[in-house]
PDB file of C-alpha atoms in Angstrom:
ATOM      1  CA  MET V   1      16.076  12.790  14.471  1.00 56.00           C
ATOM      2  CA  PRO V   2      18.088   9.436  14.020  1.00 68.00           C
ATOM      3  CA  VAL V   3      18.970   9.202  10.204  1.00 67.00           C
ATOM      4  CA  LEU V   4      18.680   6.069   8.629  1.00 74.00           C
ATOM      5  CA  THR V   5      21.213   3.826   7.405  1.00 64.00           C
ATOM      6  CA  PRO V   6      22.901   2.167   5.060  1.00 67.00           C
ATOM      7  CA  PRO V   7      22.100   5.000   2.815  1.00 82.00           C
ATOM      8  CA  VAL V   8      18.944   5.242   0.605  1.00 95.00           C
ATOM      9  CA  ARG V   9      18.613   6.283  -3.227  1.00 96.00           C
ATOM     10  CA  ALA V  10      14.758   5.730  -3.593  1.00 97.00           C
ATOM     11  CA  VAL V  11      11.680   5.589  -1.402  1.00 98.00           C
ATOM     12  CA  LEU V  12       9.053   3.468  -2.326  1.00 98.00           C
ATOM     13  CA  LEU V  13       5.634   4.587  -1.187  1.00 98.00           C
ATOM     14  CA  ASP V  14       2.586   2.049  -0.800  1.00 98.00           C
ATOM     15  CA  MET V  15      -0.930   3.975  -0.710  1.00 97.00           C
ATOM     16  CA  ASP V  16      -3.613   2.828   1.542  1.00 95.00           C
ATOM     17  CA  GLY V  17      -2.749   2.838   4.784  1.00 95.00           C
ATOM     18  CA  THR V  18       0.328   4.826   4.567  1.00 98.00           C
ATOM     19  CA  LEU V  19      -0.247   7.577   2.411  1.00 98.00           C
ATOM     20  CA  VAL V  20      -3.935   7.747   2.350  1.00 97.00           C
ATOM     21  CA  ASN V  21      -6.004   6.146   5.694  1.00 96.00           C
ATOM     22  CA  SER V  22      -8.774   4.773   3.199  1.00 92.00           C
ATOM     23  CA  ASP V  23      -9.626   2.099   6.231  1.00 88.00           C
ATOM     24  CA  ALA V  24     -13.512   3.362   6.637  1.00 91.00           C
ATOM     25  CA  VAL V  25     -14.282   2.474   2.591  1.00 91.00           C
ATOM     26  CA  VAL V  26     -12.355  -0.587   3.313  1.00 87.00           C
ATOM     27  CA  GLU V  27     -14.454  -2.002   6.017  1.00 90.00           C
ATOM     28  CA  ARG V  28     -17.589  -0.860   4.663  1.00 92.00           C
ATOM     29  CA  CYS V  29     -17.180  -2.723   1.309  1.00 90.00           C
ATOM     30  CA  TRP V  30     -15.659  -5.977   2.780  1.00 91.00           C
ATOM     31  CA  ARG V  31     -17.879  -6.334   5.483  1.00 94.00           C
ATOM     32  CA  ARG V  32     -20.583  -5.842   2.985  1.00 91.00           C
ATOM     33  CA  TRP V  33     -19.004  -9.008   0.591  1.00 94.00           C
ATOM     34  CA  ALA V  34     -18.647 -10.749   4.006  1.00 94.00           C
ATOM     35  CA  GLU V  35     -22.317 -10.592   4.468  1.00 94.00           C
ATOM     36  CA  ARG V  36     -23.129 -11.785   1.237  1.00 92.00           C
ATOM     37  CA  ASN V  37     -21.097 -14.882   1.269  1.00 93.00           C
ATOM     38  CA  GLY V  38     -21.400 -16.151   4.753  1.00 94.00           C
ATOM     39  CA  LEU V  39     -18.213 -15.156   6.010  1.00 94.00           C
ATOM     40  CA  ASP V  40     -17.035 -13.652   9.306  1.00 94.00           C
ATOM     41  CA  GLY V  41     -16.688  -9.523   8.775  1.00 91.00           C
ATOM     42  CA  ASP V  42     -13.426  -9.573  11.137  1.00 91.00           C
ATOM     43  CA  GLU V  43     -11.997 -12.690   9.946  1.00 89.00           C
ATOM     44  CA  VAL V  44     -12.138 -11.005   6.115  1.00 91.00           C
ATOM     45  CA  MET V  45     -10.690  -7.704   7.643  1.00 89.00           C
ATOM     46  CA  ARG V  46      -7.932  -9.749   8.951  1.00 85.00           C
ATOM     47  CA  VAL V  47      -6.606 -10.482   5.831  1.00 84.00           C
ATOM     48  CA  ALA V  48      -8.157  -7.914   3.121  1.00 79.00           C
ATOM     49  CA  HIS V  49      -5.686  -5.005   3.822  1.00 74.00           C
ATOM     50  CA  GLY V  50      -2.768  -4.709   1.115  1.00 71.00           C
ATOM     51  CA  ARG V  51      -3.611  -7.542  -1.115  1.00 79.00           C
ATOM     52  CA  GLN V  52      -5.610  -7.142  -4.698  1.00 82.00           C
ATOM     53  CA  GLY V  53      -8.873  -7.988  -3.855  1.00 85.00           C
ATOM     54  CA  HIS V  54      -9.737 -11.290  -5.922  1.00 89.00           C
ATOM     55  CA  LEU V  55      -6.344 -12.820  -3.975  1.00 86.00           C
ATOM     56  CA  THR V  56      -8.136 -11.979  -0.365  1.00 89.00           C
ATOM     57  CA  MET V  57     -11.367 -13.832  -2.142  1.00 94.00           C
ATOM     58  CA  GLY V  58      -9.276 -16.509  -2.965  1.00 92.00           C
ATOM     59  CA  LEU V  59      -7.646 -16.976   0.228  1.00 90.00           C
ATOM     60  CA  LEU V  60     -11.096 -16.908   1.874  1.00 93.00           C
ATOM     61  CA  LEU V  61     -13.212 -18.966  -0.404  1.00 94.00           C
ATOM     62  CA  PRO V  62     -10.197 -21.315  -2.182  1.00 93.00           C
ATOM     63  CA  ASP V  63     -12.747 -23.404  -3.972  1.00 93.00           C
ATOM     64  CA  ARG V  64     -14.548 -20.490  -6.075  1.00 93.00           C
ATOM     65  CA  PRO V  65     -13.481 -20.440  -9.360  1.00 95.00           C
ATOM     66  CA  VAL V  66     -10.697 -18.036 -10.326  1.00 93.00           C
ATOM     67  CA  GLU V  67     -13.061 -16.086 -12.657  1.00 95.00           C
ATOM     68  CA  GLN V  68     -15.788 -15.543  -9.789  1.00 95.00           C
ATOM     69  CA  ASN V  69     -13.587 -13.791  -8.144  1.00 94.00           C
ATOM     70  CA  LEU V  70     -12.007 -11.503 -10.824  1.00 92.00           C
ATOM     71  CA  ALA V  71     -15.434 -10.464 -11.437  1.00 94.00           C
ATOM     72  CA  GLU V  72     -16.204  -9.818  -7.971  1.00 93.00           C
ATOM     73  CA  ASN V  73     -13.270  -7.927  -7.810  1.00 88.00           C
ATOM     74  CA  ALA V  74     -14.054  -5.705 -10.650  1.00 90.00           C
ATOM     75  CA  VAL V  75     -17.709  -4.979  -8.665  1.00 90.00           C
ATOM     76  CA  MET V  76     -15.801  -4.290  -5.502  1.00 89.00           C
ATOM     77  CA  LEU V  77     -13.276  -1.456  -7.032  1.00 87.00           C
ATOM     78  CA  ASP V  78     -16.216   0.101  -9.041  1.00 90.00           C
ATOM     79  CA  GLU V  79     -17.892   0.102  -5.416  1.00 89.00           C
ATOM     80  CA  GLU V  80     -14.778   1.765  -3.866  1.00 89.00           C
ATOM     81  CA  SER V  81     -13.801   4.021  -6.176  1.00 91.00           C
ATOM     82  CA  SER V  82     -17.172   5.582  -6.082  1.00 90.00           C
ATOM     83  CA  ASP V  83     -17.239   5.884  -2.752  1.00 92.00           C
ATOM     84  CA  THR V  84     -14.545   8.268  -0.765  1.00 93.00           C
ATOM     85  CA  ASP V  85     -16.813   9.068   2.173  1.00 94.00           C
ATOM     86  CA  GLY V  86     -13.946   9.345   5.238  1.00 93.00           C
ATOM     87  CA  VAL V  87     -10.819   9.379   2.838  1.00 96.00           C
ATOM     88  CA  VAL V  88      -8.359  11.035   4.392  1.00 97.00           C
ATOM     89  CA  GLU V  89      -4.421  11.885   4.634  1.00 98.00           C
ATOM     90  CA  VAL V  90      -2.062   9.982   6.835  1.00 98.00           C
ATOM     91  CA  PRO V  91      -1.080  12.501   8.924  1.00 98.00           C
ATOM     92  CA  GLY V  92       2.258  14.120   7.217  1.00 98.00           C
ATOM     93  CA  ALA V  93       1.570  12.524   3.749  1.00 98.00           C
ATOM     94  CA  ALA V  94       1.078  15.177   1.359  1.00 98.00           C
ATOM     95  CA  ARG V  95       4.069  17.258   2.614  1.00 98.00           C
ATOM     96  CA  LEU V  96       6.506  13.977   2.385  1.00 98.00           C
ATOM     97  CA  VAL V  97       5.079  13.361  -1.034  1.00 98.00           C
ATOM     98  CA  ALA V  98       5.431  17.008  -1.844  1.00 97.00           C
ATOM     99  CA  SER V  99       9.018  17.310  -0.468  1.00 97.00           C
ATOM    100  CA  LEU V 100      10.170  14.072  -2.598  1.00 97.00           C
ATOM    101  CA  ALA V 101       9.423  16.197  -6.261  1.00 97.00           C
ATOM    102  CA  GLY V 102      12.519  15.511  -8.272  1.00 95.00           C
ATOM    103  CA  LEU V 103      14.003  12.530  -5.797  1.00 97.00           C
ATOM    104  CA  PRO V 104      13.591   9.265  -6.840  1.00 97.00           C
ATOM    105  CA  HIS V 105      10.591   7.559  -5.443  1.00 98.00           C
ATOM    106  CA  ALA V 106       7.132   5.689  -6.861  1.00 98.00           C
ATOM    107  CA  LEU V 107       3.870   4.945  -5.338  1.00 98.00           C
ATOM    108  CA  VAL V 108       3.440   1.036  -5.424  1.00 98.00           C
ATOM    109  CA  THR V 109      -0.170  -0.227  -4.689  1.00 97.00           C
ATOM    110  CA  SER V 110      -2.513  -3.131  -5.028  1.00 92.00           C
ATOM    111  CA  ALA V 111      -5.200  -0.452  -5.946  1.00 92.00           C
ATOM    112  CA  ASP V 112      -5.963  -0.352  -9.846  1.00 92.00           C
ATOM    113  CA  ASP V 113      -4.964   3.250 -11.368  1.00 96.00           C
ATOM    114  CA  ARG V 114      -8.416   4.500 -11.110  1.00 95.00           C
ATOM    115  CA  LEU V 115      -8.810   3.503  -7.685  1.00 94.00           C
ATOM    116  CA  ALA V 116      -5.213   5.036  -6.764  1.00 96.00           C
ATOM    117  CA  ARG V 117      -6.103   8.391  -8.137  1.00 97.00           C
ATOM    118  CA  VAL V 118      -9.410   8.554  -6.647  1.00 96.00           C
ATOM    119  CA  ARG V 119      -8.208   7.952  -3.059  1.00 96.00           C
ATOM    120  CA  MET V 120      -5.184  10.535  -3.776  1.00 98.00           C
ATOM    121  CA  ALA V 121      -7.186  13.173  -4.649  1.00 97.00           C
ATOM    122  CA  ALA V 122      -9.453  12.520  -2.233  1.00 97.00           C
ATOM    123  CA  ALA V 123      -6.769  12.966   0.633  1.00 98.00           C
ATOM    124  CA  SER V 124      -4.952  15.714  -1.118  1.00 98.00           C
ATOM    125  CA  VAL V 125      -2.120  13.676  -1.414  1.00 98.00           C
ATOM    126  CA  PRO V 126       0.245  14.263  -4.838  1.00 97.00           C
ATOM    127  CA  LEU V 127       0.917  11.648  -7.480  1.00 98.00           C
ATOM    128  CA  PRO V 128       3.861  10.505  -7.993  1.00 98.00           C
ATOM    129  CA  PRO V 129       5.434  10.710 -11.303  1.00 97.00           C
ATOM    130  CA  LEU V 130       6.309   6.936 -11.368  1.00 98.00           C
ATOM    131  CA  MET V 131       2.958   4.706 -10.160  1.00 98.00           C
ATOM    132  CA  ILE V 132       3.044   0.611 -10.293  1.00 98.00           C
ATOM    133  CA  THR V 133      -0.884  -0.240 -10.024  1.00 97.00           C
ATOM    134  CA  ALA V 134      -2.677  -3.565 -10.062  1.00 93.00           C
ATOM    135  CA  GLU V 135      -2.618  -3.450 -13.998  1.00 94.00           C
ATOM    136  CA  GLN V 136       1.259  -3.274 -14.166  1.00 96.00           C
ATOM    137  CA  VAL V 137       1.706  -6.394 -12.329  1.00 96.00           C
ATOM    138  CA  GLY V 138       1.711  -9.870 -12.690  1.00 92.00           C
ATOM    139  CA  ALA V 139       1.502 -11.270  -9.090  1.00 92.00           C
ATOM    140  CA  SER V 140       0.185  -8.676  -6.110  1.00 89.00           C
ATOM    141  CA  LYS V 141       1.405  -8.446  -2.823  1.00 94.00           C
ATOM    142  CA  PRO V 142       3.030 -10.378  -1.236  1.00 94.00           C
ATOM    143  CA  ASP V 143       4.767 -11.105  -4.355  1.00 96.00           C
ATOM    144  CA  PRO V 144       7.508  -8.351  -4.789  1.00 98.00           C
ATOM    145  CA  GLU V 145       7.093  -7.596  -8.496  1.00 98.00           C
ATOM    146  CA  GLY V 146       5.766  -4.241  -8.166  1.00 98.00           C
ATOM    147  CA  PHE V 147       8.752  -3.227  -5.838  1.00 98.00           C
ATOM    148  CA  LEU V 148      11.080  -4.872  -8.006  1.00 98.00           C
ATOM    149  CA  LYS V 149       9.806  -3.280 -11.109  1.00 98.00           C
ATOM    150  CA  ALA V 150       9.372   0.436  -9.259  1.00 98.00           C
ATOM    151  CA  ALA V 151      13.532   0.147  -8.657  1.00 98.00           C
ATOM    152  CA  ALA V 152      14.467  -1.316 -11.828  1.00 98.00           C
ATOM    153  CA  GLU V 153      12.094   1.586 -13.768  1.00 98.00           C
ATOM    154  CA  LEU V 154      13.875   4.132 -10.973  1.00 98.00           C
ATOM    155  CA  GLY V 155      17.102   3.101 -11.511  1.00 98.00           C
ATOM    156  CA  VAL V 156      18.235   1.867  -8.111  1.00 97.00           C
ATOM    157  CA  ALA V 157      19.337  -1.299  -6.746  1.00 97.00           C
ATOM    158  CA  PRO V 158      16.497  -2.857  -4.475  1.00 97.00           C
ATOM    159  CA  ALA V 159      18.663  -3.105  -1.156  1.00 96.00           C
ATOM    160  CA  GLU V 160      18.916   0.960  -1.705  1.00 96.00           C
ATOM    161  CA  CYS V 161      15.239   1.605  -2.033  1.00 98.00           C
ATOM    162  CA  LEU V 162      13.089   1.985   1.238  1.00 97.00           C
ATOM    163  CA  VAL V 163       9.699   0.728   1.511  1.00 98.00           C
ATOM    164  CA  LEU V 164       7.391   2.571   2.973  1.00 98.00           C
ATOM    165  CA  GLU V 165       4.071   0.374   4.145  1.00 98.00           C
ATOM    166  CA  ASP V 166       1.713  -0.644   6.439  1.00 96.00           C
ATOM    167  CA  SER V 167       0.371  -4.506   5.823  1.00 93.00           C
ATOM    168  CA  GLU V 168       1.798  -7.653   6.511  1.00 93.00           C
ATOM    169  CA  ALA V 169       1.252  -8.752   2.497  1.00 93.00           C
ATOM    170  CA  GLY V 170       3.364  -5.433   1.587  1.00 96.00           C
ATOM    171  CA  ILE V 171       5.989  -5.809   4.502  1.00 97.00           C
ATOM    172  CA  ALA V 172       6.153  -9.443   3.414  1.00 96.00           C
ATOM    173  CA  ALA V 173       6.322  -8.324  -0.683  1.00 97.00           C
ATOM    174  CA  ALA V 174       9.003  -5.631   0.541  1.00 97.00           C
ATOM    175  CA  ARG V 175      11.270  -8.370   2.494  1.00 97.00           C
ATOM    176  CA  ALA V 176      11.230 -10.818  -0.352  1.00 98.00           C
ATOM    177  CA  ALA V 177      12.304  -7.828  -2.803  1.00 98.00           C
ATOM    178  CA  GLY V 178      15.533  -7.211  -0.749  1.00 97.00           C
ATOM    179  CA  MET V 179      14.549  -3.756   0.279  1.00 97.00           C
ATOM    180  CA  PRO V 180      14.549  -2.419   4.195  1.00 96.00           C
ATOM    181  CA  VAL V 181      11.202  -1.229   5.125  1.00 97.00           C
ATOM    182  CA  LEU V 182       9.549   1.987   7.045  1.00 97.00           C
ATOM    183  CA  GLY V 183       6.699   0.438   8.648  1.00 98.00           C
ATOM    184  CA  ILE V 184       3.929   2.871   9.257  1.00 98.00           C
ATOM    185  CA  GLY V 185       0.745   3.105  11.770  1.00 96.00           C
ATOM    186  CA  PRO V 186      -0.366   0.101  14.111  1.00 93.00           C
ATOM    187  CA  ARG V 187      -1.099  -2.303  11.607  1.00 91.00           C
ATOM    188  CA  ALA V 188       2.543  -2.599  10.379  1.00 95.00           C
ATOM    189  CA  ALA V 189       3.819  -2.455  14.427  1.00 92.00           C
ATOM    190  CA  ALA V 190       2.681  -6.298  14.551  1.00 91.00           C
ATOM    191  CA  HIS V 191       4.740  -7.303  11.621  1.00 93.00           C
ATOM    192  CA  ARG V 192       8.107  -6.117  12.651  1.00 91.00           C
ATOM    193  CA  PRO V 193       9.516  -4.061  10.059  1.00 96.00           C
ATOM    194  CA  ASP V 194      12.942  -2.488   9.769  1.00 95.00           C
ATOM    195  CA  HIS V 195      11.781   0.832  11.094  1.00 95.00           C
ATOM    196  CA  HIS V 196       8.229   2.400  12.587  1.00 96.00           C
ATOM    197  CA  VAL V 197       6.427   5.153  12.917  1.00 97.00           C
ATOM    198  CA  ASP V 198       3.010   5.935  13.683  1.00 97.00           C
ATOM    199  CA  ASP V 199       2.456   8.159  11.088  1.00 98.00           C
ATOM    200  CA  LEU V 200       4.579  10.450   8.449  1.00 98.00           C
ATOM    201  CA  SER V 201       4.123  13.353  10.389  1.00 97.00           C
ATOM    202  CA  GLY V 202       7.913  13.598  11.698  1.00 96.00           C
ATOM    203  CA  VAL V 203       9.416  12.022   8.597  1.00 97.00           C
ATOM    204  CA  ARG V 204      11.562  13.960   6.591  1.00 96.00           C
ATOM    205  CA  VAL V 205      13.428  13.092   3.263  1.00 96.00           C
ATOM    206  CA  SER V 206      15.787  15.329   1.823  1.00 94.00           C
ATOM    207  CA  GLY V 207      18.717  14.692  -1.139  1.00 94.00           C
ATOM    208  CA  ALA V 208      22.109  14.117  -0.197  1.00 91.00           C
ATOM    209  CA  PRO V 209      25.319  15.712  -2.025  1.00 89.00           C
ATOM    210  CA  ASP V 210      26.022  11.830  -2.986  1.00 87.00           C
ATOM    211  CA  GLY V 211      22.814  11.927  -4.745  1.00 86.00           C
ATOM    212  CA  GLY V 212      21.622   9.776  -2.243  1.00 93.00           C
ATOM    213  CA  LEU V 213      18.698  10.624   0.449  1.00 95.00           C
ATOM    214  CA  VAL V 214      18.952  11.137   3.707  1.00 94.00           C
ATOM    215  CA  VAL V 215      15.690  10.162   5.652  1.00 95.00           C
ATOM    216  CA  GLU V 216      15.267  11.339   9.271  1.00 94.00           C
ATOM    217  CA  LEU V 217      12.756   9.327  11.840  1.00 95.00           C
ATOM    218  CA  PRO V 218      11.345  11.012  14.784  1.00 93.00           C
TER     219      PRO V 218
END
């Protein structure tokens, strides 16, 4: 198994598409929204992943008031939080997160706290002790704020944090934060992450004697 270099001292984990496959729910909710607003569902899905919902709405309907997008996003979060049909673990996610217990790591997601807890529970993936959710940042991915906040709370330099991400917005946020990226799944491959795996089944993380982390890839 190849070992990542330079040394890693913390792992920052996206949720949707990285730890949890929630594509079925995301597709249902966003395609309903697209139909209500007279938009092409395929075009909506091309930009919906990785961002907070109101920002996706703003990109697709730039002339609408921000307040309307925020209100519709609140409705969509209710819909998503009550729909877990098809929400499953990305292969290897539960084992990987469990193996990080006691090591520096965090969840950094564009979901709000309620949705993050619902989806992680539905997929039977443990919750990291540090969670940076939508309520805790002023700017969503692709802004690096969430990743930088997680690094600061862990006391780790950004360049020594490895980000696990699947979306264009998430990979852009990690790069803006100065962090290397391990891309997860087919969406990530298109955006040239520093490293790439199909899923998490072959990823191993363990503590090193110097206090860093050893990250092994299949």
